[in-house]
mmCIF file of C-alpha atoms and ligand atoms in Angstrom:
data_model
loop_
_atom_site.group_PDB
_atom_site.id
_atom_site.type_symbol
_atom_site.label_atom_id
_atom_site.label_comp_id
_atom_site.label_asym_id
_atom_site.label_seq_id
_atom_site.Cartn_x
_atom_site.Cartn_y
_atom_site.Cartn_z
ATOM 1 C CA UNK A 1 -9.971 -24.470 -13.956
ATOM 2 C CA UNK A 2 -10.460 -28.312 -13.906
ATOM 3 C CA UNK A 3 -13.234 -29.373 -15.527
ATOM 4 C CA UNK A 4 -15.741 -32.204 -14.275
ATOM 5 C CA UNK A 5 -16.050 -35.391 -16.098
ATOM 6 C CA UNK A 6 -19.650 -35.368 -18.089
ATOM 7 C CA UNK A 7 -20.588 -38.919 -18.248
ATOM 8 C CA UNK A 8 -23.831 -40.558 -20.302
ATOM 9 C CA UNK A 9 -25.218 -44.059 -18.894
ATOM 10 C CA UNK A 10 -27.471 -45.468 -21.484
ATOM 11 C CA UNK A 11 -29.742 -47.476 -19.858
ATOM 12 C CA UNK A 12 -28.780 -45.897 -16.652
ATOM 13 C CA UNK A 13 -32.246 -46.437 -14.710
ATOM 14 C CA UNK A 14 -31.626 -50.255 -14.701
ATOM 15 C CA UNK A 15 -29.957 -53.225 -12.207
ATOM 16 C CA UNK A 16 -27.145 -52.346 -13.285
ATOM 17 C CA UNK A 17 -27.202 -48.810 -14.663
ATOM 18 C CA UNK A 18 -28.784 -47.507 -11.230
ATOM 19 C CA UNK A 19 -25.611 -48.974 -9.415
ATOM 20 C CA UNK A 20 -23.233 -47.846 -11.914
ATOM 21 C CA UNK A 21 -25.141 -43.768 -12.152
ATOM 22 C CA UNK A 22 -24.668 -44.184 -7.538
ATOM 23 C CA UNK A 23 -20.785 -45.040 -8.027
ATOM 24 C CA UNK A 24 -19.838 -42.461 -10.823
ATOM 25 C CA UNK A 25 -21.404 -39.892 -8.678
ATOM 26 C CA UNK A 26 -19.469 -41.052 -5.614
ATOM 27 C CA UNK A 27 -16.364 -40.482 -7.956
ATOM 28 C CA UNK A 28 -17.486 -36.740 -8.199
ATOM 29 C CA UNK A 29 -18.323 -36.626 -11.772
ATOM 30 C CA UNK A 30 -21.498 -35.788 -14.027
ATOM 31 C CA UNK A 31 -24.294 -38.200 -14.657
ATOM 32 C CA UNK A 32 -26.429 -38.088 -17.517
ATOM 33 C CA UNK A 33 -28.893 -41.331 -17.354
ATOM 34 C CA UNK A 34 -30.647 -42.193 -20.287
ATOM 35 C CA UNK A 35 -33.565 -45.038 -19.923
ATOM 36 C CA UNK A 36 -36.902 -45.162 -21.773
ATOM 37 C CA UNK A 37 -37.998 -47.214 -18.682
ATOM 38 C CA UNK A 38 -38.914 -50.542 -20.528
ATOM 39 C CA UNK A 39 -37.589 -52.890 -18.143
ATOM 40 C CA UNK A 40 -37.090 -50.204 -14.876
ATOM 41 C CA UNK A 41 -38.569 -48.009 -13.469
ATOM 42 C CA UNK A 42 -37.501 -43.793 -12.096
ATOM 43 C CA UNK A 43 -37.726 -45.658 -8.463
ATOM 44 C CA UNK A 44 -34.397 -47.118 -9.395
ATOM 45 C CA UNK A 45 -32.734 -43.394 -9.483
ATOM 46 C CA UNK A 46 -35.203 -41.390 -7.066
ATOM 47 C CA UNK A 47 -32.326 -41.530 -4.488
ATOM 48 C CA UNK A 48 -29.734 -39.736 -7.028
ATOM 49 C CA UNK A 49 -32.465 -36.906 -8.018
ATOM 50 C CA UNK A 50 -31.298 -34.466 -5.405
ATOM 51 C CA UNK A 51 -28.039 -34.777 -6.526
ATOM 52 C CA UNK A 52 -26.869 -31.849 -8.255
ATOM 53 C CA UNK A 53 -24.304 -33.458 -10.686
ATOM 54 C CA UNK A 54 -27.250 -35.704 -12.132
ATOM 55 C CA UNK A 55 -29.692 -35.447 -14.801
ATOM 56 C CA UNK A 56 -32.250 -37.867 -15.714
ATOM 57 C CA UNK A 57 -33.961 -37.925 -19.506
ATOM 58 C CA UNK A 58 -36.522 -40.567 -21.065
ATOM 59 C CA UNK A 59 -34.726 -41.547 -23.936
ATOM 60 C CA UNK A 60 -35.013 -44.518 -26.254
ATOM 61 C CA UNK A 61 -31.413 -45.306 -28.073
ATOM 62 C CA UNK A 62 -32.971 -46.454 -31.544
ATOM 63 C CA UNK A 63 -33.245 -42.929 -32.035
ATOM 64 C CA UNK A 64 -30.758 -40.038 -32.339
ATOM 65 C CA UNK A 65 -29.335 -38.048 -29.022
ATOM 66 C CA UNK A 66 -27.450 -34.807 -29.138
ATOM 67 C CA UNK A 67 -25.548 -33.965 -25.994
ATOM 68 C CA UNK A 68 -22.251 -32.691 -25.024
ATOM 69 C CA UNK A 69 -20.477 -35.499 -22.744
ATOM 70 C CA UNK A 70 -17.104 -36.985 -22.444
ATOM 71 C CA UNK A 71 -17.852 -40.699 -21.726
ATOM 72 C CA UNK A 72 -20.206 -43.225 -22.935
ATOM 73 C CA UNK A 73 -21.324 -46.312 -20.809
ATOM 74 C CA UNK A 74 -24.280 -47.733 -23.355
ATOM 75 C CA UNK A 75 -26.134 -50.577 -20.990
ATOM 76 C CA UNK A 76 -29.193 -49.852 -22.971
ATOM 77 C CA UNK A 77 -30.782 -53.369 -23.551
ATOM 78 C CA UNK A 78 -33.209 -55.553 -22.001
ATOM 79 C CA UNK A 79 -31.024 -58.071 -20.213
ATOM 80 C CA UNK A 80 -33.247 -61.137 -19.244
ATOM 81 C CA UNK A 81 -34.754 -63.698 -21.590
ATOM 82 C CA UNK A 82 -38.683 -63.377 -20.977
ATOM 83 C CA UNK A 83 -37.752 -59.079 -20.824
ATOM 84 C CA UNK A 84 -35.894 -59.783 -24.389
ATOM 85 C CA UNK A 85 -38.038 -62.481 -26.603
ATOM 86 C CA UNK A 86 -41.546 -60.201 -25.332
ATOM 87 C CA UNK A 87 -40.328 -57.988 -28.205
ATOM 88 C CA UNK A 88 -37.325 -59.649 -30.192
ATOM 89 C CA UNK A 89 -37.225 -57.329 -33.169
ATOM 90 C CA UNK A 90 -37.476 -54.462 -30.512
ATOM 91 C CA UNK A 91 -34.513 -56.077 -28.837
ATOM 92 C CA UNK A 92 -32.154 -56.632 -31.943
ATOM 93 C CA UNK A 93 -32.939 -53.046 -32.824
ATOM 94 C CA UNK A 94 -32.454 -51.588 -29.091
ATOM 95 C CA UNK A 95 -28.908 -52.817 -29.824
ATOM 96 C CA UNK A 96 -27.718 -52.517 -33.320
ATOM 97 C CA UNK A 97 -29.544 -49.123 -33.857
ATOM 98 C CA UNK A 98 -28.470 -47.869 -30.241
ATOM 99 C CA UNK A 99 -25.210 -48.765 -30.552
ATOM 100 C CA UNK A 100 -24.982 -47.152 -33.975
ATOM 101 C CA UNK A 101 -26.813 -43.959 -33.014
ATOM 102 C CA UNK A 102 -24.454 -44.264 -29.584
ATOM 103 C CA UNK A 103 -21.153 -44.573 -31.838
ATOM 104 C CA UNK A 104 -22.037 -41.859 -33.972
ATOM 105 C CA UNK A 105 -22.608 -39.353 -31.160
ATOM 106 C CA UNK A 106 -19.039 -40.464 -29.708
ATOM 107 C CA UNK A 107 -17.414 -39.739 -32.813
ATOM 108 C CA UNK A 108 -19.282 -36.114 -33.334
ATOM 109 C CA UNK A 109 -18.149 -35.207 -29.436
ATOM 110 C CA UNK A 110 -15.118 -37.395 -29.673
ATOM 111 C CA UNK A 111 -16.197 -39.011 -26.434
ATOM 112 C CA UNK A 112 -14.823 -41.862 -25.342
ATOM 113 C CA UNK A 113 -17.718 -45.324 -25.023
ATOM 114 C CA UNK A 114 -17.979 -48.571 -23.502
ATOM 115 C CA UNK A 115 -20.335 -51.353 -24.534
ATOM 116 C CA UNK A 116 -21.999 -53.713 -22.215
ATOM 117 C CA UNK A 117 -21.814 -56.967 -23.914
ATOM 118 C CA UNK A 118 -22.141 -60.381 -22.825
ATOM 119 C CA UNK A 119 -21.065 -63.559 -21.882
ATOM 120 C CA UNK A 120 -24.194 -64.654 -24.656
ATOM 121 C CA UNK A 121 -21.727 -64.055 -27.397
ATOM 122 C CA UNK A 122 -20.020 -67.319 -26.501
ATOM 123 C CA UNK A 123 -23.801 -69.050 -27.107
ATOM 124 C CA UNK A 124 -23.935 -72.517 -25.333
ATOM 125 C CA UNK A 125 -20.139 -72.599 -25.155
ATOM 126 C CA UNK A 126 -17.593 -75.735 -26.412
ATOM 127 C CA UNK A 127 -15.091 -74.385 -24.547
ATOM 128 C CA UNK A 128 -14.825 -74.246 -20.910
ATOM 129 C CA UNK A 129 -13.866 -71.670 -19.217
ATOM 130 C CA UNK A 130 -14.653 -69.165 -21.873
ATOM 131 C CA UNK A 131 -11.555 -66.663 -22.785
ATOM 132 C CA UNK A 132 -12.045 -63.711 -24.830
ATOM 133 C CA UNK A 133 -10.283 -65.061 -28.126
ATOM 134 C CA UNK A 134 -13.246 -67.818 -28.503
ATOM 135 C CA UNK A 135 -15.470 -66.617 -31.268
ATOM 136 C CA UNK A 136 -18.870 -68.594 -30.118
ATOM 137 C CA UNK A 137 -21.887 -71.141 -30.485
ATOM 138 C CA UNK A 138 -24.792 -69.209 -31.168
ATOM 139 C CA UNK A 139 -27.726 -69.926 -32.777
ATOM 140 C CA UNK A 140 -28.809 -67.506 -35.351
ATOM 141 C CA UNK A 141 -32.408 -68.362 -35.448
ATOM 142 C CA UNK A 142 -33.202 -69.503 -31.862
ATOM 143 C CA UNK A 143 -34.940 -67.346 -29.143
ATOM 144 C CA UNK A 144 -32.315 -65.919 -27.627
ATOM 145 C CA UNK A 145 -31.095 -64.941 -30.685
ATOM 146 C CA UNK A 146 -32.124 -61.320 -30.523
ATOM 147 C CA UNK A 147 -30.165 -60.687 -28.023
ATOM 148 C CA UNK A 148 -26.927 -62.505 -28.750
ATOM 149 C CA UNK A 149 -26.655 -61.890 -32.213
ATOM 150 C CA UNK A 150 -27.641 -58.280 -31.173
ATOM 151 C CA UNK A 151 -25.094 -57.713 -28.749
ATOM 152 C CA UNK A 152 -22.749 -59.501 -31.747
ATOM 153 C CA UNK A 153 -23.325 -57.012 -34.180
ATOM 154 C CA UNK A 154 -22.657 -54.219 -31.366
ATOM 155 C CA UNK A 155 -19.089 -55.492 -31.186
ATOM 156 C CA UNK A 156 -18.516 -55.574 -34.304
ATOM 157 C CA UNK A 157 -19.840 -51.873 -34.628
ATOM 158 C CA UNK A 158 -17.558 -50.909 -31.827
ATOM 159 C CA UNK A 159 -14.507 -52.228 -33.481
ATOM 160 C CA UNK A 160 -15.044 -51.065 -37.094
ATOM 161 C CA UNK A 161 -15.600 -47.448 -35.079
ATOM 162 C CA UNK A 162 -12.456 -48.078 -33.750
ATOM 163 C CA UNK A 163 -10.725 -49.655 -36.974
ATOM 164 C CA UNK A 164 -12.342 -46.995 -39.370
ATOM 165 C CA UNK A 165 -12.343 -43.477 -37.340
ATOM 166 C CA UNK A 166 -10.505 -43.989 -34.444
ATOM 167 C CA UNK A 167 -12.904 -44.088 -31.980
ATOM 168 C CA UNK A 168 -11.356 -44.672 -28.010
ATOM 169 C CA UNK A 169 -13.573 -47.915 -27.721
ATOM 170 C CA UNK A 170 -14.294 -50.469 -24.450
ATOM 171 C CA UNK A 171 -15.703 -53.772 -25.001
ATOM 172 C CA UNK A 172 -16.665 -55.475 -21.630
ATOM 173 C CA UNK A 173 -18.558 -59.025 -21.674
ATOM 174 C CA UNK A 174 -20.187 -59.161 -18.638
ATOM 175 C CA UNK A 175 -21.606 -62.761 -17.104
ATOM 176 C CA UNK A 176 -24.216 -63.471 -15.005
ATOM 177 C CA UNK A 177 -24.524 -60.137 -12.233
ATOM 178 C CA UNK A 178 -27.190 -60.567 -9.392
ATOM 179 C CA UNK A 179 -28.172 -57.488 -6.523
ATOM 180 C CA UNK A 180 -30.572 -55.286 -5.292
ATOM 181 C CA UNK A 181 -32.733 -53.734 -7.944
ATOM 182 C CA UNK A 182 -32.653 -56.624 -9.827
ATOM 183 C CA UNK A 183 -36.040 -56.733 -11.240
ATOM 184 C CA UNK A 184 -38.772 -59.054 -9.238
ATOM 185 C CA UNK A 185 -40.351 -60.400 -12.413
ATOM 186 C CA UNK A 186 -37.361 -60.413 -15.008
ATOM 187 C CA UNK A 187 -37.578 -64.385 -14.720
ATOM 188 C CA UNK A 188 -33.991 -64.492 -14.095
ATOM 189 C CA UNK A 189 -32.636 -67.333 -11.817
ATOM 190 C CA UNK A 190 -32.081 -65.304 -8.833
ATOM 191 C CA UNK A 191 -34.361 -63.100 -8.949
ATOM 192 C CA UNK A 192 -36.815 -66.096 -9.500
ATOM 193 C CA UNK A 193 -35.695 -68.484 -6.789
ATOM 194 C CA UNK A 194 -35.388 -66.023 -4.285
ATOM 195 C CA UNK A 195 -38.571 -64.644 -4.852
ATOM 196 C CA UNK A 196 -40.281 -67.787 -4.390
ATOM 197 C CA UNK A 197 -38.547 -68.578 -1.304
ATOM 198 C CA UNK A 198 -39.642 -65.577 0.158
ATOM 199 C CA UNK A 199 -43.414 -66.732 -0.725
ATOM 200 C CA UNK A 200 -43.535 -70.268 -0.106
ATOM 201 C CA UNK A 201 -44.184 -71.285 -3.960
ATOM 202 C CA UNK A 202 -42.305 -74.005 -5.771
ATOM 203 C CA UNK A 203 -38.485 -73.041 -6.658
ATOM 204 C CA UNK A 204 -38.418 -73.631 -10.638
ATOM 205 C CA UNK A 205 -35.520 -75.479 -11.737
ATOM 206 C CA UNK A 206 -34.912 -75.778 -15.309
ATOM 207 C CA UNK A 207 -34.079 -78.888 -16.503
ATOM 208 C CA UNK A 208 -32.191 -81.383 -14.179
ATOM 209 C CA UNK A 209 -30.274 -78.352 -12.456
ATOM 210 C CA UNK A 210 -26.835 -79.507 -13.466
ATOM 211 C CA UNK A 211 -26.322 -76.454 -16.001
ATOM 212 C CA UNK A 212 -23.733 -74.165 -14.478
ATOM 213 C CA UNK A 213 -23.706 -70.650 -13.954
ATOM 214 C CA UNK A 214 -21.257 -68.142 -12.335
ATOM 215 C CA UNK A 215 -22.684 -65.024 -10.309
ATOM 216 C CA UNK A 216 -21.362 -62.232 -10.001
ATOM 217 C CA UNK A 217 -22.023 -59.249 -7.253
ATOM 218 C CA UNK A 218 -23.351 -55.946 -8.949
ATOM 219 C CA UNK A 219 -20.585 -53.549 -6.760
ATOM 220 C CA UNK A 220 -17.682 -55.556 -8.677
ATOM 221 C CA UNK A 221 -19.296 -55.962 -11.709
ATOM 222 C CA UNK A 222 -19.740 -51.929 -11.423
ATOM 223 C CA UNK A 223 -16.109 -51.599 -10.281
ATOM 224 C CA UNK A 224 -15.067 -53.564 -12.886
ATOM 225 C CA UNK A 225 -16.801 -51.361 -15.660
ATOM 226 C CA UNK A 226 -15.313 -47.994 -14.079
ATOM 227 C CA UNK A 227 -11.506 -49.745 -14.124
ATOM 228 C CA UNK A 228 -11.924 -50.580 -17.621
ATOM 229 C CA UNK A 229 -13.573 -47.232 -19.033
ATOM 230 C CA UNK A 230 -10.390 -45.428 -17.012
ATOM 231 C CA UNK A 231 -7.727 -47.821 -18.343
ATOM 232 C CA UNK A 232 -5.282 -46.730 -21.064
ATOM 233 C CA UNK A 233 -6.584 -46.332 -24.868
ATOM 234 C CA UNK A 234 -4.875 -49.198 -25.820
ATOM 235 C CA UNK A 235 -6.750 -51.509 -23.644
ATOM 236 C CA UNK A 236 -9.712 -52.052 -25.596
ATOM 237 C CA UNK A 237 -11.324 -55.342 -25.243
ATOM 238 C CA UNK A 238 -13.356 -57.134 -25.353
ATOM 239 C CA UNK A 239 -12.931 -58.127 -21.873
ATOM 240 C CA UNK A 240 -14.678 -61.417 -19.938
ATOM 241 C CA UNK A 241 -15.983 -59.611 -16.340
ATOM 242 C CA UNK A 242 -17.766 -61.904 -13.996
ATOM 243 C CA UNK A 243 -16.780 -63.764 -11.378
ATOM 244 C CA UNK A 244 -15.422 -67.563 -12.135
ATOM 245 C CA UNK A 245 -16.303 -69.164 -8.728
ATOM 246 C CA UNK A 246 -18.983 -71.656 -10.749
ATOM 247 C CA UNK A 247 -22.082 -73.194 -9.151
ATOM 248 C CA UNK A 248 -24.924 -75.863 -10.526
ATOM 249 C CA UNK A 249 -28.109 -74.320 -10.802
ATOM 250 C CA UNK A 250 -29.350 -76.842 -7.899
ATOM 251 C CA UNK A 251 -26.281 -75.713 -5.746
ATOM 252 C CA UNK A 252 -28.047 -72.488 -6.152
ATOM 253 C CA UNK A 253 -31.440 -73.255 -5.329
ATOM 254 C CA UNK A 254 -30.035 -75.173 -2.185
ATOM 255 C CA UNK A 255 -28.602 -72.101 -1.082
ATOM 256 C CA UNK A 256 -31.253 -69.772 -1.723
ATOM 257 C CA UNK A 257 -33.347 -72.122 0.141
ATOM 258 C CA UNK A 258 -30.963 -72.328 3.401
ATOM 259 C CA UNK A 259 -30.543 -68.892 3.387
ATOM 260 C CA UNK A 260 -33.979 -67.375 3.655
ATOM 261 C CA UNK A 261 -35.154 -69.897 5.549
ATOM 262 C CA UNK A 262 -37.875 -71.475 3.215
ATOM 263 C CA UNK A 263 -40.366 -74.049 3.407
ATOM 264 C CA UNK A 264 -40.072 -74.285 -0.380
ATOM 265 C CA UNK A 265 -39.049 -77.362 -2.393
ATOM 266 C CA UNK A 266 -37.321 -77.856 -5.435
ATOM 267 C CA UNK A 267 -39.920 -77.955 -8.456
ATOM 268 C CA UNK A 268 -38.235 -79.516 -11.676
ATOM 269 C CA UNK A 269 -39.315 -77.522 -15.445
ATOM 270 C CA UNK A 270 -38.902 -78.258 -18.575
ATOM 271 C CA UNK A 271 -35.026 -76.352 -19.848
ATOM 272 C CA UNK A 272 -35.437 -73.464 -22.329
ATOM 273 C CA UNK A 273 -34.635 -74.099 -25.589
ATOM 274 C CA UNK A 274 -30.690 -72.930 -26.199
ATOM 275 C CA UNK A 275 -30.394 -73.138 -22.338
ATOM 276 C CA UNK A 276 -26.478 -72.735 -22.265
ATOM 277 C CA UNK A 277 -25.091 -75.910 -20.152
ATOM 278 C CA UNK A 278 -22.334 -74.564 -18.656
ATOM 279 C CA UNK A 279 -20.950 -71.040 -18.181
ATOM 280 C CA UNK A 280 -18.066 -69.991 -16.596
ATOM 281 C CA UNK A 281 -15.463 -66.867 -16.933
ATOM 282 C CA UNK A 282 -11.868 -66.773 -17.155
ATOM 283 C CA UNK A 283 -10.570 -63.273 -15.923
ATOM 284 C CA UNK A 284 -7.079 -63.604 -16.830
ATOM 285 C CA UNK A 285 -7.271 -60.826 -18.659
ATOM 286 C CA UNK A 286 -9.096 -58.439 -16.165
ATOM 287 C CA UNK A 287 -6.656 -59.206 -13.793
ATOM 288 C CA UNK A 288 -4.227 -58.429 -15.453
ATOM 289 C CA UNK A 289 -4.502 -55.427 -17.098
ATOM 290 C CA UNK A 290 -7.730 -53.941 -14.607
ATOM 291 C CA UNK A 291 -6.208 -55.721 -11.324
ATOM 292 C CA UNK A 292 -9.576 -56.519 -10.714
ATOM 293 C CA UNK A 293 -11.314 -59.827 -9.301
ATOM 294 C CA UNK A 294 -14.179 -59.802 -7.608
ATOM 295 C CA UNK A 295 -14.883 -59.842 -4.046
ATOM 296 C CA UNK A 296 -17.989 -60.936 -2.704
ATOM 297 C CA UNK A 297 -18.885 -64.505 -2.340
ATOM 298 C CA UNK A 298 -21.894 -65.737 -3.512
ATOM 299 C CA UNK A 299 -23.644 -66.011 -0.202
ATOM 300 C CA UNK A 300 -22.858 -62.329 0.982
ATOM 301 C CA UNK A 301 -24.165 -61.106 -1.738
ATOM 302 C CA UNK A 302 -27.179 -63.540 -1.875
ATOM 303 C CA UNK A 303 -28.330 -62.312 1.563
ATOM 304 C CA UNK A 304 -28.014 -58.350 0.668
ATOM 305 C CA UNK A 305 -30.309 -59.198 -2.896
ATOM 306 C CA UNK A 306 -32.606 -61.625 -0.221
ATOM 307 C CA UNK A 307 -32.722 -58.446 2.236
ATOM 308 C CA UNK A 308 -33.640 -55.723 -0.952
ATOM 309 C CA UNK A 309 -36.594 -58.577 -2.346
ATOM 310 C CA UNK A 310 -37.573 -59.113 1.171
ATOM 311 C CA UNK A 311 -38.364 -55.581 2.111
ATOM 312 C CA UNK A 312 -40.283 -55.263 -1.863
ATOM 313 C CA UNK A 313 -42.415 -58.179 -0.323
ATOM 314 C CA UNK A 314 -44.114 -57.738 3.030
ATOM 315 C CA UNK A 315 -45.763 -60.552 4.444
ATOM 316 C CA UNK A 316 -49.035 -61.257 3.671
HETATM 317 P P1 NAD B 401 -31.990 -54.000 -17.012
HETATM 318 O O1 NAD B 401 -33.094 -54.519 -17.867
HETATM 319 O O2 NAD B 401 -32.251 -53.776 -15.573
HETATM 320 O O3 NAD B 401 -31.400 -52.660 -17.622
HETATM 321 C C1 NAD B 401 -31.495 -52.297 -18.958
HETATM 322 C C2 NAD B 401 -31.984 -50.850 -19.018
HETATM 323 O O4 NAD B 401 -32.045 -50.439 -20.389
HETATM 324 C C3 NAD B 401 -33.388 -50.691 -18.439
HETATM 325 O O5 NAD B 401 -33.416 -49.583 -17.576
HETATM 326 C C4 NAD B 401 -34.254 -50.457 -19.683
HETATM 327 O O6 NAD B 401 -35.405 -49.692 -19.408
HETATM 328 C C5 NAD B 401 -33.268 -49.756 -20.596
HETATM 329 N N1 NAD B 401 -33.621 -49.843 -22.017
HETATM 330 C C6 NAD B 401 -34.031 -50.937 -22.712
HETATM 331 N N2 NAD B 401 -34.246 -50.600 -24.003
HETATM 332 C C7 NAD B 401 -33.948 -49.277 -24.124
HETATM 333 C C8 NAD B 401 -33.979 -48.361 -25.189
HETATM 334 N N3 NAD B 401 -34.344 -48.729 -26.422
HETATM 335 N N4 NAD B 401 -33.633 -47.068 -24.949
HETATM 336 C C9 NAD B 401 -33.257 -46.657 -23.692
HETATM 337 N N5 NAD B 401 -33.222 -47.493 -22.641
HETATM 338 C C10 NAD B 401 -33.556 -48.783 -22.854
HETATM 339 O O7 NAD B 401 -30.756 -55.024 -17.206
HETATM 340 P P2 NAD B 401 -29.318 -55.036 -16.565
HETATM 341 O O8 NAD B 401 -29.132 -56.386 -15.990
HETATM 342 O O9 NAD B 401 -29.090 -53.859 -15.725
HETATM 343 O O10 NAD B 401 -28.398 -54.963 -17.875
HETATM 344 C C11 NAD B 401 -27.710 -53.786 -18.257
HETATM 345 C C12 NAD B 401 -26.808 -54.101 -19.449
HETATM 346 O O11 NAD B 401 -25.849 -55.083 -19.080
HETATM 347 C C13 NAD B 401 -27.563 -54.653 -20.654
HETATM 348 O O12 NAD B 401 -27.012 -54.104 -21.836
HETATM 349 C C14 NAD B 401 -27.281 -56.129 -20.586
HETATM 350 O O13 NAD B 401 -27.323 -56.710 -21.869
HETATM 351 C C15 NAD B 401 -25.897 -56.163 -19.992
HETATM 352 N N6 NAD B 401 -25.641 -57.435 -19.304
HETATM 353 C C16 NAD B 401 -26.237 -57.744 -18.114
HETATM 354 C C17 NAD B 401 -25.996 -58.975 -17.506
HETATM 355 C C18 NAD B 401 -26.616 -59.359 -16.186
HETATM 356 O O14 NAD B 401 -26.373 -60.470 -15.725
HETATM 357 N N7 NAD B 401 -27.373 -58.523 -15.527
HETATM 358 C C19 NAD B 401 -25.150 -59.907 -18.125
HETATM 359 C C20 NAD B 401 -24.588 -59.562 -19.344
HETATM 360 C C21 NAD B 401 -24.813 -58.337 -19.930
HETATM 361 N N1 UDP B 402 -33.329 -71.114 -14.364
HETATM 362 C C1 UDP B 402 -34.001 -72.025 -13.550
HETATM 363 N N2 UDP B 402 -35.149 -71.600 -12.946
HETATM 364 C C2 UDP B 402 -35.654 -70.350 -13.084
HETATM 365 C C3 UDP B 402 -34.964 -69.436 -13.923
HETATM 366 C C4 UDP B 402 -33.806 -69.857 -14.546
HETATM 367 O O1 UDP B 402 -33.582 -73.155 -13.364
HETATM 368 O O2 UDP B 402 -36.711 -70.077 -12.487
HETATM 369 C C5 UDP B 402 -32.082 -71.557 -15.015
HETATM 370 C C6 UDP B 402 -32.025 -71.306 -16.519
HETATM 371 O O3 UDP B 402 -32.585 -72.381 -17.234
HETATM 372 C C7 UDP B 402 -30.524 -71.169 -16.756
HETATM 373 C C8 UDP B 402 -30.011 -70.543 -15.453
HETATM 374 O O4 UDP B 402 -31.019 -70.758 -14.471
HETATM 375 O O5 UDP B 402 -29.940 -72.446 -16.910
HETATM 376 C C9 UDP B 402 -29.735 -69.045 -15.565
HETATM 377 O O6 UDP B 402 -30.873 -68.437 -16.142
HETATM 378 P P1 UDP B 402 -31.027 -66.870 -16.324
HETATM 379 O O7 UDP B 402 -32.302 -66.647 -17.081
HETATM 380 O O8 UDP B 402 -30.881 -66.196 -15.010
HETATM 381 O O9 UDP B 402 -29.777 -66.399 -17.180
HETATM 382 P P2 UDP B 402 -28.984 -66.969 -18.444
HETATM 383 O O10 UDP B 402 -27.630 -67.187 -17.899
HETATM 384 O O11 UDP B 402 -29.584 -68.260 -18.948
HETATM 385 O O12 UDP B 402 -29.091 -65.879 -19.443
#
């Protein structure tokens, strides 16, 4: 009798949890999506409901879980800086105690998990483009320190799991990942910009715009995830996943401009303290042992987030 695939998605009500709970379905296995809805909300996972192959539970990671599955995605973490300094020792906690509690239930069921790191492990990088054997520039006591050092000590959870009892681990640093269901509010760039296209107001740039970013479309991003998880035991990470086409953060509010059509201008802000300069993957790696690169440019994938914000905002 062959037996479906159980599969647990921590944080699995989020931008990118909701996307990656639609595409393991699609594969015909058996969601389990965890989320204590802190930064999302059910309407991200209302479509899947019906679906008989998925369960939803309010959860929060910092404490134990007991279930039966056979892989482990753990996304649980607020992603964007105003969503991760509200509560900083919440956030340092969501990670180091979820991915300990996490880990442990992977060794009890001998499941197999993947961590959602990030690209903030590098800090405000000295090396451009960032490769996976560069250890970092972070600063231990800034404000975005709760999340990078955070996400840090995940890693290095993972891979003393690994080291210690054998655990089948996946380390995947993702970089900046933009789409529908993105939260409106979560002050990230695009979100931001395009949301104050669509109303008129001032686009906030941050600093003098010339810090670099590169965006990556949620659908690779998700593919990306699913390659690694599937890949051999052997491939564990950690592994840069983003796209490495690079942009100024004024190249970006140009476009978002042009492409909805605004009346907006370009509103310069004071730049966030640690505000990483320049950011850009290289996906050697990925490509080679995932054969993955991404494969939507940034303005395809601008207009389908500009078409899900646009139909969250009807005109006044
Ligand atoms: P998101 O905020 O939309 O999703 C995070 C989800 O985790 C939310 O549904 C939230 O409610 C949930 N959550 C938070 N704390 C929790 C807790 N204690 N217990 C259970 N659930 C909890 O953000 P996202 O962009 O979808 O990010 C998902 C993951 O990917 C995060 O771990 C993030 O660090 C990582 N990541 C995202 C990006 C990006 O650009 N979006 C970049 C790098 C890494
Ligand atoms: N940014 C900006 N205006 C905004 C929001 C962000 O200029 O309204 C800048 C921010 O300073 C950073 C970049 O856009 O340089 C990306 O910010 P985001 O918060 O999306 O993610 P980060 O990569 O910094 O975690």
């Amino acid at each position: 009798m062959h037996i479906r695939k159980r599969i647990l998605v921590t944080g699995g009500a989020g931008f990118i949890g909701s996307h990656l709970c639609e595409a393991l379905l699609d594969r015909g296995y058996e969601v389990l999506c965890i989320d204590n809805f802190y930064t999302s909300a059910r309407a991200n996972v209302e479509h899947l409901l019906s679906n008989s192959r998925f369960e939803l539970m309010r959860h929060d990671v910092t404490f134990p879980l007991y279930v039966e599955v056979d892989e482990i995605y753990n996304l649980a973490c607020p992603a964007s800086p105003i969503h991760y300094q509200r509560d900083p020792v919440q956030t340092t906690k969501t990670s180091v105690h979820g991915a300990i509690n996490m880990l442990g239930l992977a060794k009890r069921v001998r499941a197999k998990i993947l961590q959602a790191s990030t690209s903030e492990v590098y800090g405000d990088p000295e090396i451009h483009p960032q490769s996976e054997e560069y250890w970092g520039n972070v600063n231990p006591i800034g404000t975005r320190a709760c999340y990078d050092e955070g996400k840090r000590c995940a890693e290095t959870l993972f891979f003393d799991y690994n080291r210690q009892h054998d655990l089948r681990i996946k380390v995947a640093r993702i970089f900046n990942t933009y789409g529908p269901r993105m939260h409106p509010n979560d002050g990230r760039v695009v979100s931001n910009f395009i949301m104050q296209a669509l109303k008129g107001a001032p686009i906030t740039l941050y600093g003098d715009g010339s810090q670099t970013r590169s965006f990556c479309y949620v659908d690779d991003l998700v593919d990306g995830l699913i390659r690694l998880m599937e890949s051999a035991d052997t491939l564990i990470g950690p592994i840069n996943l983003g796209n490495p086409v690079e942009f100024t953060i004024r190249e970006l509010a140009q476009k978002v401009v042009a492409l909805t059509g605004s009346t907006s201008a370009i509103e310069m802000r004071p730049l966030p303290q640690d505000d990483p300069k320049q950011r850009q993957p290289d996906i050697t790696k990925a490509r080679t042992h995932l054969q993955w690169k991404p494969k939507v440019p940034l303005e395809q994938g601008l207009l389908k987030t500009i078409e899900y914000f646009t139909a969250l905002t009807p005109p006044d």
